[in-house]
Amino acid sequence: MGNNNLMKKSLIFPFLIRGGKPMPLYTFVLAFVFCIYNGYLQSRYLSQYAVYADDWVTDPRFLVGFCLWLIGMLINIHSDHILRNLRKPGETGYKIPRGGFFEYVTAANYFGEVVEWCGYSLASWSLQGGAFALFTFCILCTRAQQHHQNQLCCPVLRLRIPEACVGITVPVLLV
């Protein structure tokens, strides 16, 4: 589960982005190394040290965790698709994404990522998975809050935000 997400974020998503600002090689390399290292550590724990009962895949913690992971992954993939298709070729400028979970949260891609890692944490029932889910939440919640503040500060953009979304302050949970 975790390696699937890491591979998608480090290898697949960067090649699907159209236009936008160029990413410095240094940033790409750091993100790639982090994803490889985190994937290795998560995999190493699960393959070498974790002990699960033979019927673990039928345990409610695993089943609920797997369902959360799958839902988060689908939200994340759909949100990334919306973000990649925000602008038509040649178009520039900031746009507020619409559709999917962007109707409910400021940063639906971050929300999906957090749900994915919470599901992974529950399914793996490990301290390592839980720690990574917590750190992911802390980092992405801060970034989502910055996105939300940017949208609220610009009067032109504020007109495009659904009325119910303007006063909410925890953007990763609900706009």
Short mmCIF file of N, CA and C in Angstrom, two decimals:
data_model
loop_
_atom_site.label_atom_id
_atom_site.label_comp_id
_atom_site.label_asym_id
_atom_site.label_seq_id
_atom_site.Cartn_x
_atom_site.Cartn_y
_atom_site.Cartn_z
N MET A 1 0.82 -1.19 0.00
CA MET A 1 0.00 0.00 0.00
C MET A 1 0.87 1.25 0.00
N GLY A 2 1.80 1.31 0.96
CA GLY A 2 2.64 2.50 1.07
C GLY A 2 3.54 2.69 -0.13
N ASN A 3 4.13 1.60 -0.61
CA ASN A 3 5.04 1.72 -1.76
C ASN A 3 4.30 2.15 -3.01
N ASN A 4 3.04 1.74 -3.16
CA ASN A 4 2.23 2.15 -4.30
C ASN A 4 2.10 3.68 -4.31
N ASN A 5 1.79 4.26 -3.15
CA ASN A 5 1.64 5.71 -3.05
C ASN A 5 2.96 6.41 -3.32
N LEU A 6 4.04 5.90 -2.73
CA LEU A 6 5.34 6.54 -2.90
C LEU A 6 5.78 6.50 -4.36
N MET A 7 5.55 5.38 -5.04
CA MET A 7 5.93 5.27 -6.45
C MET A 7 5.12 6.25 -7.30
N LYS A 8 3.82 6.35 -7.00
CA LYS A 8 2.96 7.27 -7.76
C LYS A 8 3.43 8.71 -7.59
N LYS A 9 3.76 9.11 -6.36
CA LYS A 9 4.16 10.48 -6.09
C LYS A 9 5.54 10.81 -6.63
N SER A 10 6.47 9.86 -6.57
CA SER A 10 7.85 10.19 -6.96
C SER A 10 8.14 9.91 -8.43
N LEU A 11 7.49 8.94 -9.04
CA LEU A 11 7.82 8.58 -10.42
C LEU A 11 6.75 8.93 -11.44
N ILE A 12 5.50 8.71 -11.11
CA ILE A 12 4.43 8.87 -12.10
C ILE A 12 3.92 10.31 -12.17
N PHE A 13 3.52 10.89 -11.01
CA PHE A 13 2.90 12.22 -11.00
C PHE A 13 3.77 13.30 -11.65
N PRO A 14 5.08 13.37 -11.35
CA PRO A 14 5.88 14.45 -11.97
C PRO A 14 5.87 14.43 -13.49
N PHE A 15 5.73 13.26 -14.10
CA PHE A 15 5.75 13.18 -15.56
C PHE A 15 4.38 13.49 -16.17
N LEU A 16 3.34 13.52 -15.35
CA LEU A 16 2.00 13.82 -15.86
C LEU A 16 1.66 15.30 -15.79
N ILE A 17 2.43 16.06 -15.03
CA ILE A 17 2.15 17.50 -14.87
C ILE A 17 2.38 18.21 -16.20
N ARG A 18 1.39 19.04 -16.57
CA ARG A 18 1.50 19.83 -17.80
C ARG A 18 1.79 21.27 -17.42
N GLY A 19 2.75 21.86 -18.10
CA GLY A 19 3.03 23.28 -17.87
C GLY A 19 3.46 23.55 -16.44
N GLY A 20 3.02 24.66 -15.91
CA GLY A 20 3.37 25.02 -14.54
C GLY A 20 4.82 25.46 -14.44
N LYS A 21 5.25 25.64 -13.22
CA LYS A 21 6.62 26.07 -12.98
C LYS A 21 7.54 24.87 -13.06
N PRO A 22 8.73 25.06 -13.60
CA PRO A 22 9.69 23.95 -13.63
C PRO A 22 10.15 23.62 -12.20
N MET A 23 10.35 22.33 -11.95
CA MET A 23 10.81 21.90 -10.64
C MET A 23 12.33 21.78 -10.67
N PRO A 24 13.01 22.40 -9.72
CA PRO A 24 14.47 22.26 -9.69
C PRO A 24 14.87 20.80 -9.50
N LEU A 25 15.95 20.40 -10.14
CA LEU A 25 16.43 19.02 -10.04
C LEU A 25 16.70 18.64 -8.59
N TYR A 26 17.23 19.57 -7.83
CA TYR A 26 17.54 19.33 -6.43
C TYR A 26 16.28 18.92 -5.65
N THR A 27 15.18 19.61 -5.87
CA THR A 27 13.91 19.30 -5.21
C THR A 27 13.43 17.92 -5.61
N PHE A 28 13.51 17.62 -6.90
CA PHE A 28 13.09 16.31 -7.39
C PHE A 28 13.92 15.21 -6.75
N VAL A 29 15.23 15.39 -6.71
CA VAL A 29 16.13 14.37 -6.16
C VAL A 29 15.84 14.17 -4.67
N LEU A 30 15.66 15.25 -3.92
CA LEU A 30 15.36 15.12 -2.50
C LEU A 30 14.04 14.37 -2.27
N ALA A 31 13.02 14.72 -3.03
CA ALA A 31 11.72 14.05 -2.90
C ALA A 31 11.85 12.57 -3.27
N PHE A 32 12.58 12.29 -4.33
CA PHE A 32 12.77 10.91 -4.77
C PHE A 32 13.51 10.10 -3.71
N VAL A 33 14.58 10.66 -3.17
CA VAL A 33 15.36 9.96 -2.14
C VAL A 33 14.50 9.73 -0.90
N PHE A 34 13.72 10.74 -0.50
CA PHE A 34 12.85 10.57 0.66
C PHE A 34 11.86 9.44 0.43
N CYS A 35 11.23 9.43 -0.74
CA CYS A 35 10.24 8.38 -1.04
C CYS A 35 10.88 7.00 -1.03
N ILE A 36 12.08 6.88 -1.60
CA ILE A 36 12.77 5.60 -1.61
C ILE A 36 13.12 5.18 -0.18
N TYR A 37 13.65 6.09 0.60
CA TYR A 37 14.06 5.80 1.97
C TYR A 37 12.85 5.42 2.82
N ASN A 38 11.78 6.20 2.76
CA ASN A 38 10.58 5.90 3.53
C ASN A 38 9.98 4.57 3.09
N GLY A 39 9.92 4.34 1.80
CA GLY A 39 9.40 3.07 1.30
C GLY A 39 10.22 1.89 1.79
N TYR A 40 11.54 2.07 1.79
CA TYR A 40 12.42 1.01 2.27
C TYR A 40 12.17 0.74 3.76
N LEU A 41 12.10 1.80 4.56
CA LEU A 41 11.90 1.62 6.00
C LEU A 41 10.55 0.97 6.31
N GLN A 42 9.50 1.43 5.64
CA GLN A 42 8.18 0.84 5.86
C GLN A 42 8.18 -0.63 5.44
N SER A 43 8.75 -0.91 4.27
CA SER A 43 8.79 -2.29 3.76
C SER A 43 9.66 -3.17 4.64
N ARG A 44 10.78 -2.64 5.08
CA ARG A 44 11.70 -3.42 5.92
C ARG A 44 11.00 -3.82 7.21
N TYR A 45 10.28 -2.89 7.83
CA TYR A 45 9.56 -3.22 9.06
C TYR A 45 8.53 -4.32 8.79
N LEU A 46 7.73 -4.12 7.76
CA LEU A 46 6.65 -5.09 7.49
C LEU A 46 7.19 -6.46 7.11
N SER A 47 8.29 -6.50 6.37
CA SER A 47 8.80 -7.79 5.90
C SER A 47 9.72 -8.49 6.89
N GLN A 48 10.40 -7.74 7.75
CA GLN A 48 11.38 -8.35 8.64
C GLN A 48 10.96 -8.41 10.11
N TYR A 49 10.19 -7.44 10.57
CA TYR A 49 9.95 -7.34 12.01
C TYR A 49 8.50 -7.48 12.44
N ALA A 50 7.58 -7.11 11.60
CA ALA A 50 6.16 -7.17 11.97
C ALA A 50 5.71 -8.62 12.09
N VAL A 51 4.92 -8.88 13.11
CA VAL A 51 4.37 -10.22 13.32
C VAL A 51 2.85 -10.08 13.31
N TYR A 52 2.22 -10.76 12.37
CA TYR A 52 0.77 -10.72 12.26
C TYR A 52 0.22 -12.13 12.38
N ALA A 53 -0.99 -12.24 12.92
CA ALA A 53 -1.66 -13.53 12.98
C ALA A 53 -2.00 -13.99 11.57
N ASP A 54 -2.18 -15.27 11.41
CA ASP A 54 -2.51 -15.82 10.08
C ASP A 54 -3.80 -15.24 9.52
N ASP A 55 -4.72 -14.85 10.40
CA ASP A 55 -6.00 -14.31 9.94
C ASP A 55 -6.03 -12.77 9.97
N TRP A 56 -4.86 -12.11 9.94
CA TRP A 56 -4.80 -10.66 10.03
C TRP A 56 -5.59 -9.98 8.92
N VAL A 57 -5.60 -10.55 7.72
CA VAL A 57 -6.30 -9.90 6.60
C VAL A 57 -7.81 -9.91 6.78
N THR A 58 -8.32 -10.64 7.77
CA THR A 58 -9.75 -10.60 8.06
C THR A 58 -10.04 -9.80 9.33
N ASP A 59 -9.01 -9.29 9.97
CA ASP A 59 -9.16 -8.48 11.18
C ASP A 59 -9.82 -7.14 10.80
N PRO A 60 -10.77 -6.65 11.61
CA PRO A 60 -11.44 -5.38 11.29
C PRO A 60 -10.47 -4.20 11.13
N ARG A 61 -9.38 -4.17 11.89
CA ARG A 61 -8.40 -3.08 11.74
C ARG A 61 -7.79 -3.09 10.35
N PHE A 62 -7.46 -4.27 9.86
CA PHE A 62 -6.88 -4.36 8.52
C PHE A 62 -7.91 -3.99 7.47
N LEU A 63 -9.12 -4.53 7.60
CA LEU A 63 -10.16 -4.28 6.59
C LEU A 63 -10.55 -2.81 6.52
N VAL A 64 -10.76 -2.18 7.68
CA VAL A 64 -11.11 -0.76 7.70
C VAL A 64 -9.93 0.07 7.18
N GLY A 65 -8.72 -0.29 7.60
CA GLY A 65 -7.53 0.42 7.14
C GLY A 65 -7.36 0.32 5.64
N PHE A 66 -7.56 -0.88 5.10
CA PHE A 66 -7.43 -1.06 3.65
C PHE A 66 -8.48 -0.24 2.92
N CYS A 67 -9.72 -0.24 3.42
CA CYS A 67 -10.78 0.56 2.78
C CYS A 67 -10.45 2.05 2.83
N LEU A 68 -9.97 2.53 3.98
CA LEU A 68 -9.56 3.94 4.08
C LEU A 68 -8.44 4.25 3.10
N TRP A 69 -7.45 3.36 3.04
CA TRP A 69 -6.33 3.56 2.12
C TRP A 69 -6.84 3.65 0.68
N LEU A 70 -7.74 2.75 0.29
CA LEU A 70 -8.26 2.73 -1.07
C LEU A 70 -9.06 4.00 -1.37
N ILE A 71 -9.90 4.41 -0.43
CA ILE A 71 -10.69 5.64 -0.61
C ILE A 71 -9.75 6.84 -0.73
N GLY A 72 -8.76 6.92 0.14
CA GLY A 72 -7.79 8.02 0.09
C GLY A 72 -7.04 8.04 -1.22
N MET A 73 -6.64 6.86 -1.71
CA MET A 73 -5.91 6.79 -2.97
C MET A 73 -6.79 7.28 -4.12
N LEU A 74 -8.06 6.88 -4.13
CA LEU A 74 -8.97 7.31 -5.20
C LEU A 74 -9.20 8.82 -5.14
N ILE A 75 -9.37 9.36 -3.94
CA ILE A 75 -9.52 10.82 -3.79
C ILE A 75 -8.27 11.51 -4.30
N ASN A 76 -7.12 10.99 -3.93
CA ASN A 76 -5.84 11.58 -4.32
C ASN A 76 -5.65 11.55 -5.83
N ILE A 77 -5.91 10.42 -6.45
CA ILE A 77 -5.75 10.29 -7.91
C ILE A 77 -6.70 11.24 -8.63
N HIS A 78 -7.96 11.28 -8.20
CA HIS A 78 -8.95 12.15 -8.85
C HIS A 78 -8.58 13.62 -8.65
N SER A 79 -8.14 13.97 -7.46
CA SER A 79 -7.75 15.36 -7.18
C SER A 79 -6.54 15.76 -8.01
N ASP A 80 -5.56 14.87 -8.12
CA ASP A 80 -4.39 15.16 -8.96
C ASP A 80 -4.81 15.36 -10.41
N HIS A 81 -5.78 14.57 -10.87
CA HIS A 81 -6.29 14.72 -12.25
C HIS A 81 -6.92 16.11 -12.43
N ILE A 82 -7.71 16.53 -11.45
CA ILE A 82 -8.34 17.86 -11.53
C ILE A 82 -7.26 18.94 -11.56
N LEU A 83 -6.25 18.81 -10.71
CA LEU A 83 -5.18 19.81 -10.67
C LEU A 83 -4.39 19.87 -11.97
N ARG A 84 -4.13 18.71 -12.57
CA ARG A 84 -3.37 18.68 -13.83
C ARG A 84 -4.14 19.32 -14.97
N ASN A 85 -5.46 19.33 -14.88
CA ASN A 85 -6.29 19.84 -15.97
C ASN A 85 -6.93 21.19 -15.65
N LEU A 86 -6.38 21.92 -14.70
CA LEU A 86 -6.94 23.23 -14.33
C LEU A 86 -6.88 24.24 -15.46
N ARG A 87 -5.75 24.28 -16.13
CA ARG A 87 -5.54 25.29 -17.17
C ARG A 87 -5.51 24.66 -18.55
N LYS A 88 -6.03 25.42 -19.49
CA LYS A 88 -5.92 25.00 -20.89
C LYS A 88 -4.51 25.30 -21.36
N PRO A 89 -4.05 24.66 -22.44
CA PRO A 89 -2.69 24.94 -22.93
C PRO A 89 -2.49 26.43 -23.18
N GLY A 90 -1.38 26.96 -22.66
CA GLY A 90 -1.05 28.37 -22.83
C GLY A 90 -1.63 29.27 -21.76
N GLU A 91 -2.56 28.77 -20.98
CA GLU A 91 -3.20 29.57 -19.94
C GLU A 91 -2.28 29.66 -18.72
N THR A 92 -2.26 30.83 -18.07
CA THR A 92 -1.44 31.01 -16.88
C THR A 92 -2.30 31.59 -15.77
N GLY A 93 -1.71 31.75 -14.61
CA GLY A 93 -2.43 32.35 -13.49
C GLY A 93 -2.99 31.29 -12.56
N TYR A 94 -3.33 31.75 -11.37
CA TYR A 94 -3.83 30.86 -10.34
C TYR A 94 -5.31 30.57 -10.56
N LYS A 95 -5.70 29.33 -10.37
CA LYS A 95 -7.11 28.95 -10.47
C LYS A 95 -7.47 28.10 -9.26
N ILE A 96 -8.68 28.27 -8.80
CA ILE A 96 -9.18 27.44 -7.70
C ILE A 96 -9.78 26.18 -8.31
N PRO A 97 -9.29 25.02 -7.88
CA PRO A 97 -9.83 23.77 -8.43
C PRO A 97 -11.28 23.56 -7.99
N ARG A 98 -12.07 22.98 -8.88
CA ARG A 98 -13.48 22.68 -8.60
C ARG A 98 -13.75 21.23 -8.95
N GLY A 99 -14.75 20.66 -8.29
CA GLY A 99 -15.15 19.29 -8.56
C GLY A 99 -14.55 18.32 -7.55
N GLY A 100 -15.12 17.14 -7.50
CA GLY A 100 -14.62 16.12 -6.58
C GLY A 100 -14.62 16.62 -5.15
N PHE A 101 -13.62 16.25 -4.41
CA PHE A 101 -13.52 16.67 -3.01
C PHE A 101 -13.09 18.12 -2.85
N PHE A 102 -12.71 18.78 -3.94
CA PHE A 102 -12.39 20.21 -3.86
C PHE A 102 -13.63 21.02 -3.50
N GLU A 103 -14.82 20.45 -3.63
CA GLU A 103 -16.04 21.13 -3.22
C GLU A 103 -16.20 21.12 -1.70
N TYR A 104 -15.42 20.27 -1.01
CA TYR A 104 -15.55 20.12 0.44
C TYR A 104 -14.29 20.54 1.20
N VAL A 105 -13.13 20.43 0.58
CA VAL A 105 -11.87 20.78 1.24
C VAL A 105 -11.04 21.63 0.30
N THR A 106 -10.20 22.48 0.88
CA THR A 106 -9.36 23.36 0.07
C THR A 106 -8.34 22.57 -0.73
N ALA A 107 -7.73 21.59 -0.10
CA ALA A 107 -6.67 20.82 -0.74
C ALA A 107 -7.05 19.35 -0.75
N ALA A 108 -7.90 18.98 -1.68
CA ALA A 108 -8.41 17.61 -1.73
C ALA A 108 -7.29 16.60 -1.95
N ASN A 109 -6.27 16.98 -2.70
CA ASN A 109 -5.15 16.06 -2.91
C ASN A 109 -4.44 15.78 -1.59
N TYR A 110 -4.27 16.78 -0.74
CA TYR A 110 -3.65 16.57 0.57
C TYR A 110 -4.57 15.74 1.47
N PHE A 111 -5.86 16.04 1.40
CA PHE A 111 -6.83 15.28 2.20
C PHE A 111 -6.76 13.80 1.83
N GLY A 112 -6.75 13.50 0.53
CA GLY A 112 -6.65 12.11 0.08
C GLY A 112 -5.37 11.46 0.57
N GLU A 113 -4.28 12.20 0.55
CA GLU A 113 -2.98 11.69 1.01
C GLU A 113 -3.04 11.33 2.50
N VAL A 114 -3.64 12.21 3.30
CA VAL A 114 -3.76 11.96 4.73
C VAL A 114 -4.64 10.74 4.99
N VAL A 115 -5.76 10.63 4.28
CA VAL A 115 -6.64 9.47 4.44
C VAL A 115 -5.90 8.19 4.05
N GLU A 116 -5.13 8.25 2.95
CA GLU A 116 -4.34 7.09 2.53
C GLU A 116 -3.41 6.62 3.64
N TRP A 117 -2.63 7.54 4.20
CA TRP A 117 -1.65 7.15 5.21
C TRP A 117 -2.30 6.75 6.52
N CYS A 118 -3.45 7.32 6.86
CA CYS A 118 -4.18 6.86 8.05
C CYS A 118 -4.68 5.44 7.83
N GLY A 119 -5.17 5.16 6.64
CA GLY A 119 -5.59 3.80 6.32
C GLY A 119 -4.43 2.82 6.37
N TYR A 120 -3.30 3.21 5.81
CA TYR A 120 -2.10 2.36 5.86
C TYR A 120 -1.69 2.10 7.30
N SER A 121 -1.72 3.15 8.11
CA SER A 121 -1.35 3.02 9.52
C SER A 121 -2.25 2.02 10.24
N LEU A 122 -3.54 2.13 9.99
CA LEU A 122 -4.49 1.22 10.63
C LEU A 122 -4.31 -0.20 10.11
N ALA A 123 -4.15 -0.36 8.82
CA ALA A 123 -3.99 -1.70 8.24
C ALA A 123 -2.70 -2.36 8.69
N SER A 124 -1.63 -1.59 8.83
CA SER A 124 -0.35 -2.17 9.25
C SER A 124 -0.28 -2.30 10.77
N TRP A 125 -1.08 -1.52 11.46
CA TRP A 125 -1.13 -1.51 12.93
C TRP A 125 0.29 -1.41 13.49
N SER A 126 1.02 -0.41 12.97
CA SER A 126 2.42 -0.25 13.37
C SER A 126 2.69 1.17 13.84
N LEU A 127 3.64 1.29 14.74
CA LEU A 127 4.08 2.60 15.20
C LEU A 127 4.65 3.40 14.04
N GLN A 128 5.39 2.74 13.16
CA GLN A 128 6.01 3.42 12.02
C GLN A 128 4.95 4.01 11.10
N GLY A 129 3.92 3.23 10.79
CA GLY A 129 2.84 3.72 9.94
C GLY A 129 2.09 4.87 10.60
N GLY A 130 1.85 4.74 11.91
CA GLY A 130 1.15 5.80 12.64
C GLY A 130 1.95 7.09 12.70
N ALA A 131 3.25 6.95 12.92
CA ALA A 131 4.12 8.14 12.97
C ALA A 131 4.12 8.85 11.62
N PHE A 132 4.22 8.08 10.55
CA PHE A 132 4.25 8.72 9.24
C PHE A 132 2.90 9.38 8.92
N ALA A 133 1.80 8.73 9.31
CA ALA A 133 0.48 9.34 9.09
C ALA A 133 0.37 10.66 9.86
N LEU A 134 0.85 10.68 11.10
CA LEU A 134 0.80 11.89 11.91
C LEU A 134 1.66 13.00 11.31
N PHE A 135 2.88 12.67 10.90
CA PHE A 135 3.76 13.68 10.30
C PHE A 135 3.18 14.19 8.98
N THR A 136 2.60 13.29 8.20
CA THR A 136 1.97 13.70 6.94
C THR A 136 0.83 14.67 7.22
N PHE A 137 0.01 14.36 8.21
CA PHE A 137 -1.10 15.25 8.58
C PHE A 137 -0.57 16.63 8.98
N CYS A 138 0.44 16.66 9.84
CA CYS A 138 0.97 17.94 10.32
C CYS A 138 1.53 18.79 9.17
N ILE A 139 2.27 18.17 8.28
CA ILE A 139 2.88 18.91 7.17
C ILE A 139 1.82 19.37 6.17
N LEU A 140 0.94 18.45 5.76
CA LEU A 140 -0.03 18.80 4.73
C LEU A 140 -1.13 19.71 5.24
N CYS A 141 -1.46 19.62 6.51
CA CYS A 141 -2.47 20.54 7.07
C CYS A 141 -1.95 21.97 7.01
N THR A 142 -0.67 22.15 7.33
CA THR A 142 -0.06 23.48 7.25
C THR A 142 -0.07 24.00 5.82
N ARG A 143 0.28 23.15 4.88
CA ARG A 143 0.29 23.57 3.47
C ARG A 143 -1.13 23.88 2.99
N ALA A 144 -2.10 23.07 3.40
CA ALA A 144 -3.48 23.31 3.00
C ALA A 144 -3.99 24.62 3.59
N GLN A 145 -3.58 24.92 4.82
CA GLN A 145 -3.99 26.17 5.44
C GLN A 145 -3.42 27.36 4.66
N GLN A 146 -2.19 27.24 4.17
CA GLN A 146 -1.60 28.31 3.36
C GLN A 146 -2.39 28.49 2.06
N HIS A 147 -2.77 27.39 1.42
CA HIS A 147 -3.59 27.48 0.20
C HIS A 147 -4.90 28.20 0.51
N HIS A 148 -5.52 27.82 1.62
CA HIS A 148 -6.81 28.40 2.00
C HIS A 148 -6.67 29.91 2.25
N GLN A 149 -5.63 30.31 2.97
CA GLN A 149 -5.41 31.73 3.24
C GLN A 149 -5.15 32.50 1.95
N ASN A 150 -4.40 31.92 1.03
CA ASN A 150 -4.15 32.57 -0.26
C ASN A 150 -5.46 32.80 -1.01
N GLN A 151 -6.35 31.83 -0.96
CA GLN A 151 -7.63 31.96 -1.65
C GLN A 151 -8.50 33.02 -1.00
N LEU A 152 -8.44 33.13 0.32
CA LEU A 152 -9.26 34.12 1.03
C LEU A 152 -8.72 35.54 0.88
N CYS A 153 -7.42 35.69 0.70
CA CYS A 153 -6.79 37.02 0.63
C CYS A 153 -7.06 37.73 -0.69
N CYS A 154 -7.22 37.01 -1.75
CA CYS A 154 -7.39 37.61 -3.07
C CYS A 154 -8.88 37.78 -3.37
N PRO A 155 -9.39 39.03 -3.47
CA PRO A 155 -10.82 39.25 -3.70
C PRO A 155 -11.35 38.56 -4.96
N VAL A 156 -10.56 38.52 -6.03
CA VAL A 156 -11.02 37.88 -7.26
C VAL A 156 -11.21 36.39 -7.03
N LEU A 157 -10.28 35.78 -6.33
CA LEU A 157 -10.39 34.35 -6.05
C LEU A 157 -11.49 34.05 -5.05
N ARG A 158 -11.69 34.96 -4.08
CA ARG A 158 -12.70 34.72 -3.05
C ARG A 158 -14.09 34.57 -3.65
N LEU A 159 -14.35 35.24 -4.76
CA LEU A 159 -15.66 35.12 -5.40
C LEU A 159 -15.89 33.71 -5.94
N ARG A 160 -14.83 32.97 -6.19
CA ARG A 160 -14.97 31.63 -6.74
C ARG A 160 -15.07 30.55 -5.66
N ILE A 161 -14.86 30.92 -4.40
CA ILE A 161 -14.94 29.96 -3.30
C ILE A 161 -16.41 29.80 -2.92
N PRO A 162 -16.90 28.56 -2.80
CA PRO A 162 -18.28 28.37 -2.37
C PRO A 162 -18.54 29.09 -1.04
N GLU A 163 -19.72 29.70 -0.89
CA GLU A 163 -20.06 30.51 0.29
C GLU A 163 -19.81 29.77 1.59
N ALA A 164 -20.13 28.49 1.63
CA ALA A 164 -19.97 27.72 2.86
C ALA A 164 -18.51 27.53 3.24
N CYS A 165 -17.60 27.79 2.33
CA CYS A 165 -16.18 27.51 2.57
C CYS A 165 -15.41 28.68 3.13
N VAL A 166 -15.95 29.88 3.11
CA VAL A 166 -15.16 31.08 3.41
C VAL A 166 -14.71 31.13 4.86
N GLY A 167 -15.51 30.72 5.83
CA GLY A 167 -15.16 30.90 7.23
C GLY A 167 -14.47 29.74 7.90
N ILE A 168 -14.30 28.65 7.25
CA ILE A 168 -13.72 27.46 7.88
C ILE A 168 -12.21 27.61 7.99
N THR A 169 -11.64 27.22 9.13
CA THR A 169 -10.21 27.42 9.35
C THR A 169 -9.39 26.13 9.34
N VAL A 170 -9.99 24.98 9.23
CA VAL A 170 -9.22 23.72 9.17
C VAL A 170 -9.42 23.14 7.78
N PRO A 171 -8.68 23.66 6.80
CA PRO A 171 -8.94 23.34 5.41
C PRO A 171 -8.67 21.90 5.01
N VAL A 172 -7.82 21.19 5.73
CA VAL A 172 -7.57 19.82 5.32
C VAL A 172 -8.75 18.92 5.69
N LEU A 173 -9.53 19.33 6.69
CA LEU A 173 -10.68 18.54 7.08
C LEU A 173 -11.92 18.96 6.29
N LEU A 174 -12.29 20.20 6.45
CA LEU A 174 -13.41 20.75 5.68
C LEU A 174 -13.08 22.18 5.32
N VAL A 175 -13.48 22.61 4.14
CA VAL A 175 -13.17 23.97 3.73
C VAL A 175 -14.02 24.92 4.52
#
